[in-house]
Short mmCIF file of C-alpha atoms in Angstrom, two decimals:
data_model
loop_
_atom_site.label_atom_id
_atom_site.label_comp_id
_atom_site.label_asym_id
_atom_site.label_seq_id
_atom_site.Cartn_x
_atom_site.Cartn_y
_atom_site.Cartn_z
CA MET A 1 67.02 34.97 9.70
CA PRO A 2 67.23 33.91 6.05
CA HIS A 3 64.27 32.30 4.31
CA THR A 4 64.47 28.51 4.22
CA THR A 5 63.03 26.45 1.38
CA VAL A 6 61.69 23.16 2.77
CA PRO A 7 60.17 19.97 1.31
CA LEU A 8 56.49 19.99 0.41
CA ARG A 9 55.65 17.56 3.22
CA THR A 10 56.61 20.24 5.75
CA PHE A 11 53.54 22.25 4.82
CA PHE A 12 51.33 19.18 5.14
CA LEU A 13 52.74 18.47 8.60
CA HIS A 14 52.43 22.11 9.68
CA GLY A 15 48.85 22.14 8.43
CA LEU A 16 48.06 18.95 10.36
CA LYS A 17 49.63 20.19 13.60
CA SER A 18 48.10 23.65 13.46
CA ALA A 19 44.69 22.16 12.59
CA PHE A 20 44.82 20.65 16.09
CA PHE A 21 45.80 24.06 17.55
CA GLN A 22 49.51 23.27 17.96
CA ARG A 23 52.14 25.95 17.43
CA VAL A 24 54.22 25.63 14.27
CA HIS A 25 57.44 27.37 13.24
CA VAL A 26 56.70 29.72 10.34
CA ASN A 27 59.38 32.39 10.80
CA GLY A 28 61.83 32.08 7.91
CA LEU A 29 59.78 29.40 6.16
CA GLN A 30 59.57 29.81 2.39
CA ILE A 31 57.44 28.09 -0.22
CA THR A 32 58.23 28.05 -3.94
CA PRO A 33 55.61 28.86 -6.60
CA LEU A 34 55.54 25.22 -7.75
CA GLN A 35 55.05 23.98 -4.19
CA LEU A 36 52.11 26.34 -3.67
CA LEU A 37 50.60 25.22 -6.98
CA ALA A 38 51.02 21.58 -5.93
CA ILE A 39 49.21 22.23 -2.65
CA LEU A 40 46.34 23.97 -4.45
CA VAL A 41 46.02 21.12 -6.97
CA ILE A 42 46.18 18.39 -4.31
CA THR A 43 43.63 20.03 -2.02
CA THR A 44 41.29 20.80 -4.92
CA LEU A 45 41.42 17.23 -6.23
CA GLY A 46 40.91 15.97 -2.69
CA SER A 47 37.87 18.20 -2.25
CA ILE A 48 36.43 16.94 -5.54
CA LEU A 49 36.90 13.34 -4.38
CA MET A 50 35.31 14.02 -0.99
CA GLY A 51 32.42 15.78 -2.70
CA ARG A 52 31.71 12.59 -4.61
CA LEU A 53 31.96 10.39 -1.52
CA VAL A 54 29.15 12.21 0.28
CA ILE A 55 26.67 11.59 -2.55
CA THR A 56 25.05 8.18 -2.73
CA GLY A 57 23.84 7.11 -6.12
CA PRO A 58 24.59 8.65 -9.49
CA ALA A 59 26.08 12.13 -9.76
CA GLU A 60 27.42 14.37 -12.48
CA PHE A 61 30.61 16.43 -12.22
CA PHE A 62 29.95 20.18 -12.32
CA PRO A 63 33.19 21.81 -13.57
CA LYS A 64 31.87 25.37 -13.17
CA ALA A 65 32.21 24.93 -9.42
CA LEU A 66 35.97 25.29 -9.96
CA LEU A 67 35.39 28.92 -10.92
CA TRP A 68 33.68 29.77 -7.65
CA GLY A 69 35.34 30.97 -4.46
CA TRP A 70 38.27 32.94 -5.77
CA LEU A 71 37.10 36.09 -4.00
CA VAL A 72 37.45 34.28 -0.67
CA VAL A 73 40.91 33.06 -1.71
CA LEU A 74 41.98 36.59 -2.63
CA LEU A 75 40.70 37.99 0.68
CA LEU A 76 42.59 35.37 2.68
CA LEU A 77 45.72 35.91 0.60
CA TRP A 78 45.44 39.63 1.25
CA LEU A 79 45.06 38.98 4.99
CA CYS A 80 48.18 36.78 5.00
CA TRP A 81 50.11 39.43 3.07
CA TYR A 82 48.88 42.24 5.35
CA LEU A 83 49.81 40.42 8.57
CA SER A 84 53.14 39.25 7.12
CA ASP A 85 53.98 42.82 6.19
CA HIS A 86 53.29 43.93 9.78
CA ALA A 87 55.43 41.06 11.05
CA ARG A 88 58.34 42.04 8.79
CA GLN A 89 58.24 45.56 10.22
CA ARG A 90 58.99 43.97 13.59
CA GLY A 91 61.88 41.90 12.24
CA LEU A 92 60.06 38.62 11.56
CA LYS A 93 60.57 36.79 8.25
CA ILE A 94 57.02 35.62 7.49
CA GLN A 95 56.24 34.73 3.89
CA ALA A 96 52.58 35.37 3.04
CA ALA A 97 52.45 32.48 0.55
CA ALA A 98 53.82 30.02 3.13
CA LEU A 99 51.28 31.19 5.70
CA PHE A 100 48.47 30.81 3.16
CA ALA A 101 49.69 27.31 2.18
CA ILE A 102 49.60 26.11 5.80
CA GLY A 103 46.12 27.61 6.24
CA THR A 104 44.98 25.81 3.09
CA MET A 105 46.26 22.52 4.48
CA GLN A 106 44.49 23.22 7.77
CA ALA A 107 41.16 23.59 6.02
CA PHE A 108 41.83 20.45 3.97
CA ILE A 109 42.54 18.37 7.10
CA VAL A 110 39.33 19.55 8.80
CA ASP A 111 37.41 18.87 5.59
CA ILE A 112 38.72 15.28 5.57
CA LEU A 113 37.63 14.75 9.17
CA SER A 114 34.23 16.32 8.49
CA THR A 115 33.71 14.07 5.46
CA LEU A 116 34.66 10.95 7.41
CA ALA A 117 32.24 11.89 10.19
CA TYR A 118 29.47 12.49 7.66
CA ILE A 119 29.83 9.22 5.74
CA THR A 120 30.14 7.13 8.93
CA LEU A 121 27.68 8.85 11.31
CA ILE A 122 25.23 11.01 9.36
CA GLN A 123 24.71 9.50 5.92
CA PRO A 124 24.11 5.83 6.91
CA LYS A 125 21.40 6.85 9.40
CA GLY A 126 19.59 9.15 6.99
CA LEU A 127 20.22 12.21 9.18
CA ASP A 128 20.80 14.70 6.36
CA GLY A 129 19.37 18.07 7.37
CA SER A 130 18.95 16.96 10.99
CA THR A 131 20.28 18.69 14.10
CA TRP A 132 23.21 16.26 14.10
CA HIS A 133 24.08 17.19 10.53
CA TRP A 134 23.96 20.92 11.25
CA SER A 135 25.93 20.41 14.47
CA LEU A 136 28.69 18.68 12.51
CA TYR A 137 28.76 21.56 10.02
CA ILE A 138 28.86 24.25 12.73
CA VAL A 139 31.51 22.49 14.81
CA THR A 140 33.88 21.87 11.89
CA THR A 141 33.38 25.41 10.58
CA ALA A 142 34.18 26.91 13.99
CA TRP A 143 37.10 24.51 14.38
CA SER A 144 38.60 25.53 11.04
CA ALA A 145 38.11 29.25 11.75
CA LEU A 146 39.70 29.00 15.21
CA ALA A 147 42.68 27.01 13.92
CA PHE A 148 43.31 29.54 11.14
CA TRP A 149 42.98 32.48 13.55
CA LEU A 150 45.48 30.91 15.97
CA LEU A 151 47.90 30.18 13.12
CA LEU A 152 47.84 33.79 11.93
CA THR A 153 48.02 35.49 15.31
CA ARG A 154 50.74 33.21 16.68
CA SER A 155 52.91 33.28 13.56
CA THR A 156 52.77 37.01 12.92
CA GLN A 157 52.51 38.11 16.56
CA VAL A 158 49.99 40.75 15.57
CA PRO A 159 49.28 43.64 17.91
CA THR A 160 46.02 43.64 19.85
CA ARG A 161 44.26 45.95 17.42
CA LEU A 162 44.71 43.43 14.60
CA ILE A 163 43.53 40.36 16.53
CA LEU A 164 39.86 41.22 16.01
CA LEU A 165 40.43 41.95 12.33
CA THR A 166 42.11 38.58 11.92
CA GLY A 167 39.24 36.85 13.73
CA ALA A 168 36.67 38.59 11.54
CA PHE A 169 38.40 37.35 8.40
CA ALA A 170 38.90 33.83 9.78
CA LEU A 171 35.21 33.51 10.64
CA GLY A 172 33.95 35.58 7.73
CA ALA A 173 35.43 33.35 5.03
CA PRO A 174 33.30 30.27 5.85
CA LEU A 175 30.27 32.51 6.38
CA ILE A 176 30.70 33.90 2.87
CA VAL A 177 30.87 30.35 1.55
CA HIS A 178 27.67 29.42 3.39
CA ILE A 179 25.63 32.54 2.61
CA SER A 180 26.55 32.53 -1.07
CA GLU A 181 25.56 28.84 -1.36
CA ALA A 182 28.77 27.63 -2.95
CA PRO A 183 28.08 25.20 -5.79
CA MET A 184 29.03 21.55 -5.32
CA TYR A 185 31.55 19.78 -7.50
CA TRP A 186 29.04 16.98 -8.00
CA LEU A 187 25.33 17.28 -8.72
CA PRO A 188 23.21 14.29 -7.73
CA TYR A 189 20.43 13.25 -10.01
CA GLU A 190 17.58 11.04 -8.97
CA GLU A 191 17.54 7.53 -10.33
CA ASP A 192 13.77 7.57 -9.93
CA SER A 193 13.45 10.58 -12.21
CA ALA A 194 15.75 8.99 -14.76
CA ASN A 195 13.71 5.81 -14.63
CA VAL A 196 10.50 7.75 -15.15
CA GLN A 197 11.91 9.33 -18.28
CA GLU A 198 13.21 5.97 -19.49
CA ASP A 199 10.23 3.78 -18.56
CA LEU A 200 7.25 5.99 -19.25
CA GLN A 201 7.27 5.66 -22.99
CA LEU A 202 3.54 6.19 -23.36
CA THR A 203 2.70 3.98 -26.29
CA GLN A 204 -0.89 3.35 -27.25
CA GLU A 205 -0.54 -0.20 -25.92
CA LYS A 206 0.53 1.00 -22.49
CA LEU A 207 -2.20 3.62 -22.32
CA GLU A 208 -4.77 0.97 -23.16
CA THR A 209 -3.24 -1.27 -20.49
CA GLN A 210 -3.70 1.50 -17.94
CA LEU A 211 -7.37 1.90 -18.85
CA GLN A 212 -7.85 -1.84 -18.53
CA LEU A 213 -6.05 -1.95 -15.17
CA ALA A 214 -8.35 0.65 -13.67
CA GLU A 215 -11.46 -1.01 -15.08
CA ARG A 216 -10.38 -4.49 -13.96
CA GLN A 217 -9.55 -3.30 -10.45
CA ARG A 218 -12.94 -1.66 -10.05
CA ALA A 219 -14.69 -4.70 -11.49
CA ALA A 220 -12.90 -6.98 -9.02
CA VAL A 221 -14.33 -5.20 -5.98
CA LYS A 222 -16.89 -7.48 -4.31
CA PRO A 223 -20.30 -6.56 -2.88
CA GLU A 224 -20.73 -6.11 0.85
CA ARG A 225 -21.64 -9.01 3.11
CA PRO A 226 -25.03 -8.56 4.78
CA GLY A 227 -24.81 -8.31 8.53
CA VAL A 228 -21.03 -7.80 8.46
CA VAL A 229 -19.20 -4.51 9.00
CA ASP A 230 -17.04 -4.57 5.88
CA LEU A 231 -14.02 -2.31 5.49
CA TYR A 232 -13.55 -1.08 1.93
CA SER A 233 -10.10 0.34 1.25
CA ILE A 234 -8.55 2.80 -1.21
CA THR A 235 -4.86 3.67 -1.03
CA TYR A 236 -3.68 6.66 -3.05
CA ALA A 237 0.03 7.37 -3.67
CA PRO A 238 0.22 10.11 -6.34
CA TYR A 239 3.88 11.19 -6.10
CA GLY A 240 5.87 9.03 -8.48
CA ASP A 241 9.36 10.45 -7.92
CA ASP A 242 9.89 8.87 -4.48
CA GLU A 243 9.58 5.13 -3.91
CA VAL A 244 8.72 5.55 -0.22
CA PHE A 245 5.09 6.26 -1.15
CA LEU A 246 4.87 3.14 -3.30
CA ARG A 247 6.26 1.05 -0.43
CA GLU A 248 3.92 2.68 2.07
CA SER A 249 0.86 2.09 -0.08
CA SER A 250 1.81 -1.57 -0.49
CA MET A 251 2.43 -1.98 3.25
CA VAL A 252 -0.88 -0.37 4.26
CA ASN A 253 -2.75 -2.54 1.76
CA ALA A 254 -1.19 -5.67 3.22
CA VAL A 255 -1.99 -4.66 6.81
CA ILE A 256 -5.60 -3.72 6.04
CA GLU A 257 -6.20 -6.94 4.11
CA GLU A 258 -4.68 -9.09 6.84
CA ARG A 259 -6.24 -7.37 9.84
CA PHE A 260 -9.73 -6.58 8.53
CA ASP A 261 -10.43 -9.40 6.09
CA ALA A 262 -10.58 -6.80 3.31
CA ALA A 263 -9.63 -9.02 0.36
CA GLY A 264 -11.94 -8.20 -2.53
CA HIS A 265 -12.75 -4.80 -1.07
CA MET A 266 -9.48 -3.04 -1.89
CA GLN A 267 -8.35 -0.60 -4.58
CA GLU A 268 -4.77 0.66 -4.90
CA LEU A 269 -3.86 3.71 -6.99
CA VAL A 270 -0.14 4.45 -7.44
CA ASN A 271 2.01 6.71 -9.58
CA HIS A 272 5.34 5.06 -10.24
CA PRO A 273 7.13 3.82 -13.37
CA ALA A 274 7.56 0.37 -11.83
CA THR A 275 3.77 -0.09 -11.57
CA LEU A 276 2.86 1.29 -14.99
CA GLU A 277 1.58 -2.07 -16.17
CA SER A 278 0.41 -3.50 -12.84
CA LEU A 279 -1.51 -0.80 -10.93
CA PRO A 280 -3.85 2.01 -12.00
CA TRP A 281 -2.51 5.54 -11.89
CA ALA A 282 -3.19 7.70 -8.86
CA SER A 283 -5.06 10.35 -10.82
CA LEU A 284 -7.97 12.42 -9.57
CA GLU A 285 -10.25 10.74 -12.10
CA ASN A 286 -9.29 7.25 -10.93
CA LEU A 287 -9.73 8.22 -7.29
CA GLU A 288 -13.23 9.59 -7.86
CA ARG A 289 -14.19 6.46 -9.81
CA ALA A 290 -12.76 4.25 -7.06
CA ILE A 291 -14.86 6.07 -4.47
CA ASN A 292 -17.98 5.73 -6.60
CA ARG A 293 -17.30 2.02 -7.16
CA ALA A 294 -16.99 1.40 -3.43
CA ALA A 295 -20.17 3.40 -2.80
CA ASP A 296 -22.08 1.25 -5.29
CA LEU A 297 -21.22 -1.94 -3.38
CA MET A 298 -21.18 -0.82 0.26
CA ASN A 299 -24.01 -0.86 2.76
CA PRO A 300 -23.93 2.81 3.79
CA ASP A 301 -25.49 2.04 7.17
CA GLU A 302 -22.89 -0.47 8.35
CA ASP A 303 -19.78 -0.50 6.13
CA VAL A 304 -16.73 1.78 6.37
CA LEU A 305 -14.60 3.27 3.60
CA PHE A 306 -10.90 3.50 4.52
CA ILE A 307 -8.83 5.95 2.46
CA TYR A 308 -5.05 6.23 2.87
CA LEU A 309 -3.33 9.17 1.17
CA THR A 310 0.47 9.25 1.13
CA SER A 311 2.56 11.94 -0.59
CA HIS A 312 4.32 15.22 0.00
CA GLY A 313 2.04 17.88 1.44
CA ALA A 314 1.92 21.66 1.20
CA GLN A 315 0.78 24.24 3.72
CA ASP A 316 -2.14 25.16 1.47
CA GLY A 317 -3.47 21.59 1.81
CA GLU A 318 -2.56 20.29 -1.62
CA LEU A 319 -1.29 16.72 -1.91
CA ALA A 320 1.59 16.60 -4.39
CA ALA A 321 1.15 14.53 -7.55
CA SER A 322 3.83 13.68 -10.11
CA LEU A 323 4.32 11.18 -12.92
CA TRP A 324 6.55 12.55 -15.67
CA PRO A 325 5.70 13.34 -18.44
CA LEU A 326 2.02 13.38 -17.45
CA GLN A 327 0.43 16.44 -15.90
CA MET A 328 -1.08 15.35 -12.59
CA ASP A 329 -3.38 17.60 -10.57
CA ALA A 330 -3.08 17.83 -6.80
CA LEU A 331 -5.80 16.53 -4.50
CA THR A 332 -7.29 18.86 -1.88
CA PRO A 333 -9.42 18.01 1.17
CA GLN A 334 -12.30 20.03 -0.25
CA THR A 335 -12.33 17.94 -3.42
CA LEU A 336 -12.20 14.68 -1.48
CA SER A 337 -15.02 15.81 0.82
CA LEU A 338 -17.17 16.73 -2.18
CA TRP A 339 -16.67 13.34 -3.84
CA LEU A 340 -17.44 11.40 -0.66
CA ASP A 341 -20.62 13.40 -0.09
CA LYS A 342 -21.77 12.97 -3.70
CA ALA A 343 -21.12 9.23 -3.56
CA GLY A 344 -23.14 8.86 -0.38
CA ILE A 345 -20.28 7.42 1.68
CA LYS A 346 -21.45 7.67 5.28
CA TYR A 347 -18.76 6.13 7.48
CA ARG A 348 -15.20 7.15 6.64
CA VAL A 349 -11.72 6.53 7.99
CA ILE A 350 -9.35 8.95 6.26
CA VAL A 351 -5.59 8.89 6.85
CA VAL A 352 -3.30 11.55 5.39
CA SER A 353 0.42 10.78 5.58
CA ALA A 354 1.96 14.06 4.41
CA CYS A 355 3.56 17.26 5.68
CA TYR A 356 1.14 19.87 7.06
CA SER A 357 -1.68 17.32 6.79
CA GLY A 358 -3.44 18.64 9.89
CA SER A 359 -5.04 21.17 7.55
CA TRP A 360 -7.16 18.31 6.15
CA ILE A 361 -9.14 17.79 9.36
CA ALA A 362 -11.45 20.81 9.30
CA PRO A 363 -12.73 20.32 5.71
CA LEU A 364 -13.36 16.59 6.26
CA GLN A 365 -14.57 16.26 9.83
CA ASN A 366 -18.11 15.23 10.72
CA ASP A 367 -19.76 12.87 13.19
CA ASN A 368 -19.35 9.90 10.86
CA THR A 369 -15.63 10.31 10.16
CA LEU A 370 -12.32 9.35 11.76
CA ILE A 371 -9.36 11.34 10.45
CA MET A 372 -5.68 10.76 11.21
CA THR A 373 -2.89 12.99 9.93
CA ALA A 374 0.88 12.54 10.08
CA ALA A 375 1.41 16.15 11.20
CA ASP A 376 -0.49 19.20 12.32
CA ALA A 377 -1.16 22.10 9.97
CA THR A 378 2.12 23.90 10.73
CA HIS A 379 4.73 21.14 10.84
CA THR A 380 6.32 18.70 8.44
CA SER A 381 6.06 14.97 8.90
CA PHE A 382 9.25 12.89 8.71
CA GLY A 383 10.66 10.02 6.70
CA CYS A 384 9.18 10.95 3.32
CA GLY A 385 12.54 11.35 1.56
CA SER A 386 13.71 9.16 -1.30
CA GLY A 387 16.03 7.23 1.03
CA SER A 388 13.33 6.25 3.52
CA GLU A 389 11.81 2.78 3.65
CA LEU A 390 8.55 4.07 5.16
CA THR A 391 7.42 7.36 6.67
CA PHE A 392 7.78 7.59 10.44
CA PHE A 393 3.99 7.90 10.74
CA GLY A 394 3.10 5.01 8.44
CA ARG A 395 5.64 2.73 10.03
CA ALA A 396 4.64 3.43 13.63
CA VAL A 397 0.85 3.47 13.19
CA PHE A 398 0.26 0.81 10.52
CA ASP A 399 3.34 -1.38 10.18
CA GLU A 400 3.70 -1.70 13.95
CA ALA A 401 0.79 -0.61 16.16
CA LEU A 402 -2.13 -1.71 13.96
CA ARG A 403 -0.64 -5.19 13.71
CA GLU A 404 -1.32 -5.52 17.46
CA THR A 405 -4.80 -3.99 17.70
CA TYR A 406 -7.93 -3.65 15.59
CA SER A 407 -8.60 -0.13 16.85
CA PHE A 408 -7.42 2.74 14.65
CA GLU A 409 -7.63 5.12 17.59
CA GLU A 410 -5.60 2.85 19.87
CA ALA A 411 -2.98 2.28 17.17
CA PHE A 412 -2.65 6.05 16.76
CA GLN A 413 -2.20 6.62 20.50
CA ARG A 414 0.38 3.83 20.77
CA ALA A 415 2.36 5.27 17.89
CA LEU A 416 2.56 8.86 19.19
CA PRO A 417 5.44 8.41 21.68
CA VAL A 418 7.26 6.18 19.20
CA ILE A 419 7.09 8.84 16.49
CA ARG A 420 8.17 11.58 18.90
CA GLU A 421 11.19 9.59 20.10
CA ARG A 422 12.28 8.62 16.59
CA GLU A 423 12.03 12.23 15.44
CA ARG A 424 14.08 13.31 18.45
CA GLN A 425 16.76 10.74 17.68
CA ALA A 426 16.81 11.77 14.03
CA GLY A 427 17.23 15.43 15.00
CA LYS A 428 14.10 16.79 13.30
CA VAL A 429 14.88 20.50 13.18
CA ASP A 430 11.45 22.11 12.75
CA GLY A 431 9.83 20.61 15.82
CA HIS A 432 7.75 17.51 16.47
CA SER A 433 5.38 16.68 13.62
CA ASN A 434 2.52 16.47 16.13
CA PRO A 435 0.20 13.94 14.41
CA GLN A 436 -3.51 14.68 14.78
CA ILE A 437 -6.66 12.58 15.15
CA TYR A 438 -10.36 13.41 15.01
CA VAL A 439 -13.04 10.84 15.84
CA GLY A 440 -16.69 11.66 15.15
CA GLU A 441 -19.21 10.48 17.73
CA HIS A 442 -21.37 8.49 15.33
CA ILE A 443 -18.54 6.44 13.84
CA LYS A 444 -17.31 5.21 17.22
CA PRO A 445 -19.90 2.39 17.61
CA VAL A 446 -19.34 1.33 13.99
CA LEU A 447 -15.59 1.05 14.54
CA ARG A 448 -16.18 -0.85 17.78
CA ALA A 449 -18.31 -3.33 15.85
CA LEU A 450 -15.56 -3.62 13.22
CA GLN A 451 -13.01 -4.21 15.96
CA GLN A 452 -15.13 -6.84 17.74
CA SER A 453 -15.76 -8.76 14.52
CA HIS A 454 -12.06 -9.59 14.40
#
């Protein structure tokens, strides 16, 4: 059978059909050098476009990514040539380039479907990195490998001994891509980070404004009310690169003020370019001064200090701090415990909304303290990414449960099944965050009195 040169659309149609595991007629099919080049250009441009579609926000084109992956291409070309050569020995007219072109179109079709599934099902729901996201990746990878394997084995009618070799190549190619961490055509860059660099022009005027903000906030804190269990509040959001912590700090402040009549007893420390001239920085120095200011005005025998810490957490217990170009030191539970003891703060409600925050309980626990953490010491919490409105923990405990009760302990217990279910739906891959609570015996009657006064 003579080779037949066909229109370019034939290879697109063959790629589409074989991508859905249909048999296609390859014997005698011939592709010209210009047609193969056109397919490579079209699929590459399409991949570049799809790479941009899956990134929300600003991104920069990374041309060096075009130089990657040619080893995989050469291996697959060699496989097509090797199998075509075996087919020709049995009288078939299989052109290696035509076989490779159809396989390229197969992969392109599956890539289109994968991208559509991602931007309609995964990306809008914030499920990046979830079980659903990984399932999509695994399914489409296996789909593409199976379709390519069927195309090769059916077209070349390889003997049994070559079927396994063909399968190894078909599956090995995407594995090489995954293991070698192929570079993306587009590199996202954080708007928050760009804003920090643009907004934090630390002039003398702005530095003086920051000093005044901290001093004015401390000066505005009112003395305790005799005979009343007052709740003094400090929220601390030290990680300035993600807005979720700014939003969470603001939400918790609003809930505490509304539910516990805490106006005049609140201090809010935040690292974020948007609050440079409105809120004091969340620095260690400002936190210690805020604690000391509250201690000066509280009645240690009846009032409670509420501290809410929200940031990224590390397994060593450090709470991440960032505000470019400033150097911010991380807070540890040992440091916080030392400051509270030195200030003479007796009754404490401490909430840590961060990954691995269960490690904060042991250094801080005593009979006069209630501690809540968004996770145990070995698991991450959830919802602390730049695209989140609030963390799962902060939303469930404070924005929802605490609006319906005046008991911190009850709000925590109500939120637990909600957090677990939302993490399950989101496909949290490293296991349930497993939020923790510790309630000291001596603080229980104080919190009951606080609850009953409202």
